[in-house]
Amino acid sequence: MALVFRSVAQFAGISLSLLGWVLSCLTNYLPQWKNLNLDLNEMENWTMGLWQACVIQEEVGRQCKDFDSFLALPAELRISRILMFLSNGLGLLGLLLSGSGLDCLRIGETRRGRKKGLLILGGILFWSAGISALAPVSWVAYKTVQEFWDETVPEIVPRWEFGEALFLGWFAGFFLLVGGCLLNCAACSPRAAPASGHHAVAETRITISTRRCTKPI
């Protein structure tokens, strides 16, 4: 039973972490962090991401323009760039380390303590990657809500709203956190009992033969 739980937890943890990392990478580069719908011109919609702003027109299609200056961006977008890059890097490193610590891989099988350490370290990296993804997404969402309900701005001025990338970022952070928890639970769970039956008999015979060979004449 312990072996089944350990295997299922490892498979679910690495799968959720991989999915969270992919969503985190998509969130970083998608330009739909904010959406703006113009009441005066319903044929034109604006989107903004960390790297570029786009305008979508029914006749022309999508046209995007990269931001010219990093320092000219609002503080939440500048910090979000750094944190999203950090999340992508930590997630990739976590995949490499935790993948090497899985029981299904024969690499380092004789050093079980090292494989356990790799799983735990991978889980910690996934936690860090999840927090690094949730923080900028939540910060941009908070600023969007704050600006949307700003009473000093005239009502005729269009307001930015949540984009699809924010929801992807929340899912990415959640999957990374859950995946890291599962990997740590799998690493701390007991291993299967020693093999019985033919394997145990074989080990006993090898031990007896070794003792006979080493017995002084």
JSON list of C-alpha atoms in Angstrom, two decimals, residues 44 80 102 120 124 159-160:
[
{"chain": "A", "resi": 44, "resn": "GLU", "atom": "CA", "xyz": [-11.52, 47.59, -31.26]},
{"chain": "A", "resi": 80, "resn": "SER", "atom": "CA", "xyz": [6.38, 40.88, -12.59]},
{"chain": "A", "resi": 102, "resn": "LEU", "atom": "CA", "xyz": [11.87, 9.41, -9.09]},
{"chain": "A", "resi": 120, "resn": "ILE", "atom": "CA", "xyz": [12.62, 17.12, -1.43]},
{"chain": "A", "resi": 124, "resn": "ILE", "atom": "CA", "xyz": [10.95, 23.11, -2.47]},
{"chain": "A", "resi": 159, "resn": "ARG", "atom": "CA", "xyz": [-10.96, 50.86, -17.53]},
{"chain": "A", "resi": 160, "resn": "TRP", "atom": "CA", "xyz": [-8.64, 47.88, -17.79]}
]
